[in-house]
Amino acid sequence: MASEDVKILGAWPSPFVMRPRIALNIKSVNYEFLQEQFGSKSDLLLKSNPVYKKIPVLIHGEKPICESLIIVQYIDEVWDSGHSILPSDPYDRAVAKFWATYIDDKWFPGLRTISRAEGEEAKKAAAEEVTAGLVLLEDAFIKCSKGRSFFGGEKIGYLDIALGCFLGWLRVTEKMGNLKLLDENKTPNLFKWAEKFSSDAAVKEVMPETGKLMDFAKVLLAKSKAS
Amino acid sequence: MENKDSTVKLVGFWVSPYVQRVRWALKLKGVEYEYIEEDIFNRSHLLSELNPVHQKVPILVHSGKPLPESFIILEYIDETWKHNPLLPQDPHERATARFWAKFAEEKLFDAAWIGLCSEDDEHEGAVKSSIEALEKIEENLKGKNFFGGDRIGYVDIIIGWISYMLPIWEEVASMKIYDPMKFPAITSWISNFRKHPVIKEEYLPSKDEMIVYFQWRRKVLKGTFPPVFSMKKN
């Protein structure tokens, strides 16, 4: 089963798509990256994820797996090459899942709110929420890392992947909004971690370059204003 | 040497469907625990101590370590007490179970809740969305006794609220989401779930008390949520 064909349906700008790609890199699993055209959904996507019609989708053999964090857990359970992505202790595992859920349900929507905010006041309020969230995550980092480089310890793990995939969009939001969100003074550990994560071997080649992402963001913004 | 701190506590609220899931899971595993009722409208220090981020129930405390969020608690329980597994062993089946649990929560539970707490366009939209979600669940239950097959498991526990709470919400908000005529597989599943030897012996809030409670919640919350279903989309 593990040696069968592996494909990821996705798109290079999507932070959610980065997640399973990082996980497969950690496991040294070769995969075919099938990119969706922006603005349309391929037949393969519609067939593989009929419920949500969203990327990423992992197709292993013939079987599709959907939802980025569910895919990462699947990858960790199927391949034991590389290192474990989730912690081995059930409590630590639960804590990692808790913060990953927080990031997806509360923190990332807050980041998106900044770019949609109308007026300086609204932008400032949205930015403050994101920074407050990072302060919580700084505290989580200290507890989870136990003095080591990553949330997962010596090597990147589930929570590193869950948060780290948003670093590109975080930097774009900072540049476009002229804001400082990841602040070296407020969250020194996360600031250091961001650098280490971005330059990790499993992450480097799938992390979109900030300039390229910013160009893409400008196209998106123009399109949403035009409609 | 017995670790005196291997005790299990569950901080809950009598009517919370999230707490109910944890009760069912602990009962299925045969785990003894101390239940601590927390009045979420009149909070004690417990919530801010044990769940500082969200201050919500349920919170499972095992050997002094607190864990919130029913989905996360269920997986923790399954990994800590390994008999009577809730999630399948096969990774693809596990991923499928996790997918449907998330889908049912986002597309049915959350939508039905909005239906309960809204009126007019928003209410109509929420009901329509809930029915569409229920149709997908119906498809996936066809020919099975429980969501994973023959044995009760993770997804059944997550969607268990359908068997006792959805009819209450429907009555309170005068809405029809679950029509037994249209959903035979779900009807059969509800019967299997309620008749399960562990489920049928476990505490459930009383129907009358639930009606009073949710009538009050509908009255207080009506119109207070930002629109989800009646938004004009670009």
GROMACS .gro file of C-alpha atoms in nm:
model
  461
    1MET     CA    1   0.000   0.000   0.000
    2ALA     CA    2   0.271   0.246   0.099
    3SER     CA    3   0.460   0.207  -0.229
    4GLU     CA    4   0.161   0.300  -0.446
    5ASP     CA    5   0.122   0.613  -0.649
    6VAL     CA    6   0.095   0.938  -0.449
    7LYS     CA    7  -0.055   1.254  -0.589
    8ILE     CA    8  -0.139   1.590  -0.432
    9LEU     CA    9  -0.406   1.806  -0.593
   10GLY     CA   10  -0.332   2.164  -0.502
   11ALA     CA   11  -0.201   2.505  -0.588
   12TRP     CA   12   0.131   2.672  -0.498
   13PRO     CA   13  -0.013   2.975  -0.311
   14SER     CA   14  -0.234   2.773  -0.076
   15PRO     CA   15  -0.105   2.738   0.280
   16PHE     CA   16  -0.335   2.438   0.331
   17VAL     CA   17  -0.175   2.261   0.034
   18MET     CA   18   0.171   2.321   0.186
   19ARG     CA   19   0.082   2.108   0.483
   20PRO     CA   20   0.064   1.764   0.322
   21ARG     CA   21   0.357   1.852   0.094
   22ILE     CA   22   0.576   1.923   0.399
   23ALA     CA   23   0.455   1.600   0.560
   24LEU     CA   24   0.542   1.395   0.250
   25ASN     CA   25   0.884   1.564   0.237
   26ILE     CA   26   0.948   1.468   0.600
   27LYS     CA   27   0.870   1.108   0.506
   28SER     CA   28   1.080   1.129   0.184
   29VAL     CA   29   0.779   1.014  -0.017
   30ASN     CA   30   0.779   1.106  -0.385
   31TYR     CA   31   0.455   1.246  -0.516
   32GLU     CA   32   0.310   1.405  -0.825
   33PHE     CA   33   0.193   1.763  -0.767
   34LEU     CA   34  -0.110   1.833  -0.982
   35GLN     CA   35  -0.187   2.203  -0.981
   36GLU     CA   36  -0.538   2.332  -1.018
   37GLN     CA   37  -0.592   2.626  -1.252
   38PHE     CA   38  -0.689   2.933  -1.057
   39GLY     CA   39  -1.061   3.005  -1.099
   40SER     CA   40  -1.164   2.657  -1.214
   41LYS     CA   41  -1.194   2.310  -1.065
   42SER     CA   42  -1.063   2.008  -1.251
   43ASP     CA   43  -1.270   1.694  -1.305
   44LEU     CA   44  -1.025   1.503  -1.088
   45LEU     CA   45  -1.081   1.747  -0.800
   46LEU     CA   46  -1.459   1.728  -0.834
   47LYS     CA   47  -1.440   1.348  -0.839
   48SER     CA   48  -1.194   1.321  -0.548
   49ASN     CA   49  -1.356   1.574  -0.318
   50PRO     CA   50  -1.722   1.589  -0.419
   51VAL     CA   51  -1.829   1.712  -0.075
   52TYR     CA   52  -1.615   2.028  -0.045
   53LYS     CA   53  -1.456   2.054  -0.395
   54LYS     CA   54  -1.146   2.200  -0.229
   55ILE     CA   55  -0.771   2.153  -0.231
   56PRO     CA   56  -0.559   1.991  -0.099
   57VAL     CA   57  -0.654   1.633  -0.181
   58LEU     CA   58  -0.409   1.347  -0.137
   59ILE     CA   59  -0.468   1.059  -0.376
   60HIS     CA   60  -0.292   0.745  -0.254
   61GLY     CA   61  -0.332   0.458  -0.496
   62GLU     CA   62  -0.689   0.533  -0.599
   63LYS     CA   63  -0.806   0.658  -0.261
   64PRO     CA   64  -0.864   1.028  -0.199
   65ILE     CA   65  -0.807   1.185   0.140
   66CYS     CA   66  -0.935   1.538   0.207
   67GLU     CA   67  -0.883   1.818   0.461
   68SER     CA   68  -0.523   1.928   0.517
   69LEU     CA   69  -0.480   1.829   0.884
   70ILE     CA   70  -0.658   1.498   0.830
   71ILE     CA   71  -0.420   1.432   0.540
   72VAL     CA   72  -0.115   1.513   0.757
   73GLN     CA   73  -0.233   1.265   1.022
   74TYR     CA   74  -0.292   1.004   0.750
   75ILE     CA   75   0.061   1.054   0.613
   76ASP     CA   76   0.205   1.013   0.962
   77GLU     CA   77   0.010   0.693   1.016
   78VAL     CA   78   0.095   0.531   0.681
   79TRP     CA   79   0.467   0.607   0.645
   80ASP     CA   80   0.716   0.552   0.925
   81SER     CA   81   1.017   0.682   0.732
   82GLY     CA   82   1.175   1.013   0.835
   83HIS     CA   83   1.046   1.108   1.179
   84SER     CA   84   0.708   1.108   1.353
   85ILE     CA   85   0.503   1.414   1.280
   86LEU     CA   86   0.264   1.385   1.573
   87PRO     CA   87   0.401   1.350   1.928
   88SER     CA   88   0.405   0.997   2.065
   89ASP     CA   89   0.243   1.081   2.399
   90PRO     CA   90  -0.140   1.097   2.378
   91TYR     CA   91  -0.162   1.412   2.590
   92ASP     CA   92   0.104   1.596   2.388
   93ARG     CA   93  -0.075   1.480   2.074
   94ALA     CA   94  -0.403   1.623   2.203
   95VAL     CA   95  -0.235   1.955   2.289
   96ALA     CA   96  -0.088   1.976   1.937
   97LYS     CA   97  -0.434   1.909   1.787
   98PHE     CA   98  -0.590   2.169   2.016
   99TRP     CA   99  -0.357   2.446   1.895
  100ALA     CA  100  -0.390   2.337   1.531
  101THR     CA  101  -0.770   2.367   1.564
  102TYR     CA  102  -0.729   2.709   1.728
  103ILE     CA  103  -0.506   2.822   1.440
  104ASP     CA  104  -0.757   2.711   1.175
  105ASP     CA  105  -1.078   2.817   1.353
  106LYS     CA  106  -0.970   3.144   1.516
  107TRP     CA  107  -0.622   3.267   1.428
  108PHE     CA  108  -0.610   3.232   1.048
  109PRO     CA  109  -0.959   3.379   0.994
  110GLY     CA  110  -0.832   3.674   1.200
  111LEU     CA  111  -0.536   3.713   0.960
  112ARG     CA  112  -0.773   3.717   0.661
  113THR     CA  113  -0.987   3.981   0.833
  114ILE     CA  114  -0.695   4.227   0.819
  115SER     CA  115  -0.685   4.233   0.439
  116ARG     CA  116  -1.063   4.272   0.420
  117ALA     CA  117  -1.083   4.538   0.690
  118GLU     CA  118  -1.215   4.872   0.573
  119GLY     CA  119  -1.056   5.174   0.734
  120GLU     CA  120  -0.758   5.221   0.965
  121GLU     CA  121  -0.952   5.153   1.285
  122ALA     CA  122  -1.083   4.819   1.163
  123LYS     CA  123  -0.741   4.721   1.029
  124LYS     CA  124  -0.574   4.807   1.358
  125ALA     CA  125  -0.830   4.611   1.560
  126ALA     CA  126  -0.790   4.306   1.335
  127ALA     CA  127  -0.410   4.329   1.359
  128GLU     CA  128  -0.427   4.346   1.739
  129GLU     CA  129  -0.630   4.025   1.747
  130VAL     CA  130  -0.376   3.846   1.530
  131THR     CA  131  -0.089   3.963   1.750
  132ALA     CA  132  -0.278   3.859   2.065
  133GLY     CA  133  -0.319   3.515   1.908
  134LEU     CA  134   0.054   3.500   1.840
  135VAL     CA  135   0.121   3.579   2.206
  136LEU     CA  136  -0.092   3.276   2.301
  137LEU     CA  137   0.099   3.068   2.047
  138GLU     CA  138   0.431   3.194   2.187
  139ASP     CA  139   0.326   3.054   2.522
  140ALA     CA  140   0.221   2.727   2.358
  141PHE     CA  141   0.558   2.716   2.183
  142ILE     CA  142   0.748   2.750   2.509
  143LYS     CA  143   0.544   2.466   2.663
  144CYS     CA  144   0.556   2.232   2.362
  145SER     CA  145   0.915   2.287   2.249
  146LYS     CA  146   1.063   2.248   2.599
  147GLY     CA  147   1.362   2.458   2.501
  148ARG     CA  148   1.415   2.299   2.161
  149SER     CA  149   1.385   2.450   1.812
  150PHE     CA  150   1.033   2.354   1.711
  151PHE     CA  151   0.686   2.294   1.855
  152GLY     CA  152   0.758   1.929   1.777
  153GLY     CA  153   1.097   1.935   1.954
  154GLU     CA  154   1.422   1.882   1.764
  155LYS     CA  155   1.240   1.830   1.437
  156ILE     CA  156   0.933   1.990   1.284
  157GLY     CA  157   0.603   1.836   1.380
  158TYR     CA  158   0.228   1.870   1.339
  159LEU     CA  159   0.191   2.207   1.507
  160ASP     CA  160   0.493   2.353   1.327
  161ILE     CA  161   0.328   2.253   0.999
  162ALA     CA  162  -0.016   2.380   1.109
  163LEU     CA  163   0.114   2.730   1.189
  164GLY     CA  164   0.421   2.752   0.966
  165CYS     CA  165   0.224   2.713   0.644
  166PHE     CA  166   0.075   3.060   0.707
  167LEU     CA  167   0.411   3.240   0.733
  168GLY     CA  168   0.410   3.339   0.364
  169TRP     CA  169   0.065   3.500   0.390
  170LEU     CA  170   0.159   3.655   0.726
  171ARG     CA  171   0.456   3.830   0.563
  172VAL     CA  172   0.242   3.943   0.268
  173THR     CA  173  -0.022   4.083   0.507
  174GLU     CA  174   0.250   4.270   0.698
  175LYS     CA  175   0.399   4.420   0.380
  176MET     CA  176   0.070   4.511   0.217
  177GLY     CA  177  -0.080   4.652   0.535
  178ASN     CA  178   0.242   4.814   0.658
  179LEU     CA  179   0.206   4.623   0.983
  180LYS     CA  180   0.422   4.430   1.223
  181LEU     CA  181   0.239   4.116   1.328
  182LEU     CA  182   0.518   3.873   1.417
  183ASP     CA  183   0.708   4.099   1.653
  184GLU     CA  184   1.057   4.005   1.775
  185ASN     CA  185   0.990   4.186   2.103
  186LYS     CA  186   0.643   4.049   2.177
  187THR     CA  187   0.703   3.692   2.058
  188PRO     CA  188   1.080   3.636   2.049
  189ASN     CA  189   1.059   3.256   2.037
  190LEU     CA  190   0.810   3.249   1.750
  191PHE     CA  191   1.019   3.505   1.565
  192LYS     CA  192   1.323   3.276   1.581
  193TRP     CA  193   1.112   2.971   1.506
  194ALA     CA  194   0.971   3.132   1.188
  195GLU     CA  195   1.320   3.158   1.040
  196LYS     CA  196   1.414   2.803   1.133
  197PHE     CA  197   1.087   2.664   1.000
  198SER     CA  198   1.111   2.848   0.668
  199SER     CA  199   1.463   2.721   0.606
  200ASP     CA  200   1.396   2.361   0.705
  201ALA     CA  201   1.474   2.109   0.430
  202ALA     CA  202   1.117   1.977   0.422
  203VAL     CA  203   0.971   2.328   0.394
  204LYS     CA  204   1.207   2.538   0.180
  205GLU     CA  205   1.099   2.423  -0.164
  206VAL     CA  206   0.724   2.440  -0.093
  207MET     CA  207   0.719   2.776   0.087
  208PRO     CA  208   0.620   3.032  -0.177
  209GLU     CA  209   0.854   3.326  -0.217
  210THR     CA  210   0.703   3.637  -0.052
  211GLY     CA  211   0.740   3.852  -0.365
  212LYS     CA  212   0.562   3.599  -0.583
  213LEU     CA  213   0.289   3.557  -0.322
  214MET     CA  214   0.243   3.932  -0.299
  215ASP     CA  215   0.195   3.957  -0.676
  216PHE     CA  216  -0.066   3.682  -0.651
  217ALA     CA  217  -0.236   3.861  -0.358
  218LYS     CA  218  -0.257   4.181  -0.564
  219VAL     CA  219  -0.424   3.991  -0.849
  220LEU     CA  220  -0.675   3.841  -0.602
  221LEU     CA  221  -0.746   4.182  -0.451
  222ALA     CA  222  -0.801   4.339  -0.793
  223LYS     CA  223  -1.037   4.057  -0.890
  224SER     CA  224  -1.244   4.090  -0.571
  225LYS     CA  225  -1.274   4.466  -0.615
  226ALA     CA  226  -1.381   4.426  -0.977
  227SER     CA  227  -1.678   4.196  -0.903
  228MET     CA  228   0.258   0.176   4.341
  229GLU     CA  229  -0.080   0.310   4.236
  230ASN     CA  230  -0.057   0.666   4.108
  231LYS     CA  231  -0.326   0.835   4.315
  232ASP     CA  232  -0.347   1.103   4.051
  233SER     CA  233  -0.467   0.876   3.768
  234THR     CA  234  -0.819   0.999   3.831
  235VAL     CA  235  -1.048   1.114   3.554
  236LYS     CA  236  -1.273   1.417   3.591
  237LEU     CA  237  -1.518   1.562   3.344
  238VAL     CA  238  -1.622   1.924   3.376
  239GLY     CA  239  -1.953   1.967   3.198
  240PHE     CA  240  -2.289   2.137   3.164
  241TRP     CA  241  -2.607   1.930   3.191
  242VAL     CA  242  -2.747   1.998   2.843
  243SER     CA  243  -2.429   2.037   2.639
  244PRO     CA  244  -2.419   1.796   2.343
  245TYR     CA  245  -2.040   1.835   2.341
  246VAL     CA  246  -2.022   1.707   2.698
  247GLN     CA  247  -2.265   1.427   2.611
  248ARG     CA  248  -2.015   1.291   2.357
  249VAL     CA  249  -1.750   1.256   2.624
  250ARG     CA  250  -1.992   1.083   2.862
  251TRP     CA  251  -2.072   0.829   2.591
  252ALA     CA  252  -1.705   0.771   2.508
  253LEU     CA  253  -1.605   0.721   2.872
  254LYS     CA  254  -1.899   0.486   2.925
  255LEU     CA  255  -1.809   0.281   2.615
  256LYS     CA  256  -1.457   0.243   2.750
  257GLY     CA  257  -1.581   0.160   3.098
  258VAL     CA  258  -1.378   0.444   3.248
  259GLU     CA  259  -1.486   0.565   3.593
  260TYR     CA  260  -1.483   0.941   3.634
  261GLU     CA  261  -1.597   1.221   3.857
  262TYR     CA  262  -1.848   1.453   3.692
  263ILE     CA  263  -1.832   1.820   3.786
  264GLU     CA  264  -2.127   2.034   3.680
  265GLU     CA  265  -2.035   2.387   3.579
  266ASP     CA  266  -2.302   2.652   3.529
  267ILE     CA  267  -2.171   2.811   3.212
  268PHE     CA  268  -2.389   3.118   3.272
  269ASN     CA  269  -2.243   3.166   3.617
  270ARG     CA  270  -1.886   3.049   3.576
  271SER     CA  271  -1.654   2.935   3.851
  272HIS     CA  272  -1.275   2.968   3.840
  273LEU     CA  273  -1.258   2.617   3.693
  274LEU     CA  274  -1.320   2.717   3.333
  275SER     CA  275  -1.057   2.991   3.322
  276GLU     CA  276  -0.811   2.766   3.507
  277LEU     CA  277  -0.861   2.456   3.298
  278ASN     CA  278  -0.952   2.605   2.959
  279PRO     CA  279  -0.806   2.956   2.958
  280VAL     CA  280  -0.822   2.993   2.579
  281HIS     CA  281  -1.192   2.922   2.522
  282GLN     CA  282  -1.342   2.886   2.873
  283LYS     CA  283  -1.586   2.622   2.758
  284VAL     CA  284  -1.701   2.274   2.852
  285PRO     CA  285  -1.633   1.986   2.818
  286ILE     CA  286  -1.294   1.963   2.986
  287LEU     CA  287  -1.148   1.624   3.061
  288VAL     CA  288  -0.893   1.620   3.342
  289HIS     CA  289  -0.678   1.307   3.349
  290SER     CA  290  -0.406   1.277   3.611
  291GLY     CA  291  -0.434   1.649   3.669
  292LYS     CA  292  -0.389   1.740   3.300
  293PRO     CA  293  -0.680   1.927   3.140
  294LEU     CA  294  -0.803   1.880   2.783
  295PRO     CA  295  -1.083   2.073   2.614
  296GLU     CA  296  -1.273   2.023   2.284
  297SER     CA  297  -1.493   1.716   2.243
  298PHE     CA  298  -1.326   1.592   1.920
  299ILE     CA  299  -0.981   1.609   2.079
  300ILE     CA  300  -1.101   1.452   2.405
  301LEU     CA  301  -1.257   1.161   2.213
  302GLU     CA  302  -0.932   1.081   2.030
  303TYR     CA  303  -0.737   1.113   2.356
  304ILE     CA  304  -0.975   0.872   2.529
  305ASP     CA  305  -0.941   0.629   2.237
  306GLU     CA  306  -0.560   0.641   2.251
  307THR     CA  307  -0.537   0.615   2.629
  308TRP     CA  308  -0.786   0.331   2.683
  309LYS     CA  309  -0.731   0.103   2.388
  310HIS     CA  310  -1.007  -0.157   2.429
  311ASN     CA  311  -1.338  -0.106   2.243
  312PRO     CA  312  -1.174   0.117   1.982
  313LEU     CA  313  -1.375   0.418   1.868
  314LEU     CA  314  -1.169   0.497   1.558
  315PRO     CA  315  -1.088   0.226   1.301
  316GLN     CA  316  -0.733   0.085   1.286
  317ASP     CA  317  -0.682   0.131   0.911
  318PRO     CA  318  -0.537   0.479   0.831
  319HIS     CA  319  -0.768   0.540   0.533
  320GLU     CA  320  -1.076   0.445   0.735
  321ARG     CA  321  -0.955   0.668   1.017
  322ALA     CA  322  -0.915   0.959   0.777
  323THR     CA  323  -1.265   0.891   0.643
  324ALA     CA  324  -1.411   0.888   0.996
  325ARG     CA  325  -1.236   1.215   1.084
  326PHE     CA  326  -1.358   1.370   0.758
  327TRP     CA  327  -1.724   1.282   0.820
  328ALA     CA  328  -1.712   1.390   1.183
  329LYS     CA  329  -1.578   1.731   1.075
  330PHE     CA  330  -1.832   1.755   0.793
  331ALA     CA  331  -2.125   1.667   1.019
  332GLU     CA  332  -2.011   1.925   1.275
  333GLU     CA  333  -1.957   2.211   1.030
  334LYS     CA  334  -2.239   2.146   0.785
  335LEU     CA  335  -2.513   1.995   0.999
  336PHE     CA  336  -2.460   2.076   1.366
  337ASP     CA  337  -2.346   2.436   1.319
  338ALA     CA  338  -2.613   2.498   1.053
  339ALA     CA  339  -2.894   2.347   1.262
  340TRP     CA  340  -2.784   2.562   1.556
  341ILE     CA  341  -2.809   2.872   1.339
  342GLY     CA  342  -3.154   2.752   1.230
  343LEU     CA  343  -3.252   2.730   1.596
  344CYS     CA  344  -3.129   3.081   1.668
  345SER     CA  345  -3.252   3.272   1.362
  346GLU     CA  346  -3.551   3.383   1.162
  347ASP     CA  347  -3.653   3.467   0.807
  348ASP     CA  348  -3.390   3.432   0.530
  349GLU     CA  349  -3.112   3.325   0.763
  350HIS     CA  350  -3.335   3.060   0.917
  351GLU     CA  351  -3.453   2.934   0.575
  352GLY     CA  352  -3.094   2.917   0.451
  353ALA     CA  353  -2.976   2.731   0.759
  354VAL     CA  354  -3.254   2.473   0.731
  355LYS     CA  355  -3.187   2.417   0.361
  356SER     CA  356  -2.816   2.374   0.428
  357SER     CA  357  -2.884   2.132   0.715
  358ILE     CA  358  -3.106   1.915   0.496
  359GLU     CA  359  -2.837   1.901   0.224
  360ALA     CA  360  -2.583   1.791   0.483
  361LEU     CA  361  -2.820   1.529   0.621
  362GLU     CA  362  -2.865   1.391   0.268
  363LYS     CA  363  -2.491   1.328   0.245
  364ILE     CA  364  -2.490   1.158   0.583
  365GLU     CA  365  -2.787   0.945   0.473
  366GLU     CA  366  -2.590   0.828   0.166
  367ASN     CA  367  -2.302   0.722   0.386
  368LEU     CA  368  -2.517   0.534   0.636
  369LYS     CA  369  -2.695   0.319   0.373
  370GLY     CA  370  -2.658  -0.052   0.445
  371LYS     CA  371  -2.475   0.001   0.773
  372ASN     CA  372  -2.581  -0.038   1.132
  373PHE     CA  373  -2.342   0.229   1.253
  374PHE     CA  374  -2.129   0.479   1.065
  375GLY     CA  375  -1.820   0.256   1.067
  376GLY     CA  376  -2.012  -0.066   0.998
  377ASP     CA  377  -2.128  -0.307   1.261
  378ARG     CA  378  -1.984  -0.149   1.569
  379ILE     CA  379  -2.053   0.187   1.731
  380GLY     CA  380  -1.764   0.432   1.696
  381TYR     CA  381  -1.628   0.783   1.675
  382VAL     CA  382  -1.862   0.925   1.411
  383ASP     CA  383  -2.172   0.780   1.579
  384ILE     CA  384  -2.075   0.953   1.903
  385ILE     CA  385  -2.006   1.282   1.725
  386ILE     CA  386  -2.344   1.276   1.545
  387GLY     CA  387  -2.528   1.118   1.838
  388TRP     CA  388  -2.696   1.453   1.914
  389ILE     CA  389  -2.920   1.388   1.610
  390SER     CA  390  -3.088   1.105   1.801
  391TYR     CA  391  -3.214   1.315   2.091
  392MET     CA  392  -3.141   1.685   2.048
  393LEU     CA  393  -3.225   1.764   1.685
  394PRO     CA  394  -3.598   1.689   1.734
  395ILE     CA  395  -3.600   1.934   2.027
  396TRP     CA  396  -3.441   2.210   1.817
  397GLU     CA  397  -3.686   2.137   1.537
  398GLU     CA  398  -3.980   2.170   1.775
  399VAL     CA  399  -3.853   2.491   1.936
  400ALA     CA  400  -3.775   2.664   1.605
  401SER     CA  401  -4.063   2.512   1.404
  402MET     CA  402  -3.831   2.363   1.148
  403LYS     CA  403  -3.817   2.028   0.972
  404ILE     CA  404  -3.469   1.900   0.896
  405TYR     CA  405  -3.492   1.530   0.971
  406ASP     CA  406  -3.795   1.381   0.795
  407PRO     CA  407  -3.809   1.006   0.873
  408MET     CA  408  -3.980   0.944   0.537
  409LYS     CA  409  -3.687   1.098   0.348
  410PHE     CA  410  -3.407   0.953   0.559
  411PRO     CA  411  -3.460   0.578   0.616
  412ALA     CA  412  -3.091   0.500   0.681
  413ILE     CA  413  -3.071   0.772   0.946
  414THR     CA  414  -3.397   0.650   1.101
  415SER     CA  415  -3.250   0.302   1.128
  416TRP     CA  416  -2.924   0.443   1.267
  417ILE     CA  417  -3.113   0.644   1.532
  418SER     CA  418  -3.284   0.326   1.647
  419ASN     CA  419  -2.955   0.131   1.659
  420PHE     CA  420  -2.785   0.412   1.845
  421ARG     CA  421  -3.054   0.460   2.107
  422LYS     CA  422  -3.088   0.086   2.163
  423HIS     CA  423  -2.712   0.030   2.204
  424PRO     CA  424  -2.666  -0.125   2.552
  425VAL     CA  425  -2.424   0.143   2.668
  426ILE     CA  426  -2.599   0.443   2.513
  427LYS     CA  427  -2.942   0.353   2.645
  428GLU     CA  428  -2.815   0.330   3.003
  429GLU     CA  429  -2.634   0.663   2.996
  430TYR     CA  430  -2.772   0.992   3.127
  431LEU     CA  431  -2.956   1.216   2.885
  432PRO     CA  432  -3.103   1.556   2.974
  433SER     CA  433  -3.483   1.542   3.009
  434LYS     CA  434  -3.693   1.636   2.708
  435ASP     CA  435  -3.899   1.891   2.901
  436GLU     CA  436  -3.593   2.062   3.045
  437MET     CA  437  -3.431   2.074   2.701
  438ILE     CA  438  -3.740   2.238   2.548
  439VAL     CA  439  -3.743   2.510   2.815
  440TYR     CA  440  -3.368   2.564   2.786
  441PHE     CA  441  -3.359   2.590   2.405
  442GLN     CA  442  -3.669   2.809   2.392
  443TRP     CA  443  -3.480   3.047   2.618
  444ARG     CA  444  -3.162   3.026   2.408
  445ARG     CA  445  -3.359   3.095   2.087
  446LYS     CA  446  -3.521   3.397   2.248
  447VAL     CA  447  -3.189   3.539   2.370
  448LEU     CA  448  -2.979   3.460   2.063
  449LYS     CA  449  -3.225   3.531   1.780
  450GLY     CA  450  -3.078   3.782   1.539
  451THR     CA  451  -2.751   3.820   1.727
  452PHE     CA  452  -2.528   3.617   1.493
  453PRO     CA  453  -2.361   3.773   1.187
  454PRO     CA  454  -2.546   3.631   0.883
  455VAL     CA  455  -2.402   3.319   0.725
  456PHE     CA  456  -2.680   3.189   0.501
  457SER     CA  457  -2.854   3.508   0.398
  458MET     CA  458  -2.539   3.704   0.303
  459LYS     CA  459  -2.535   3.854  -0.041
  460LYS     CA  460  -2.236   3.692  -0.210
  461ASN     CA  461  -2.033   3.877  -0.476
   0.00000   0.00000   0.00000
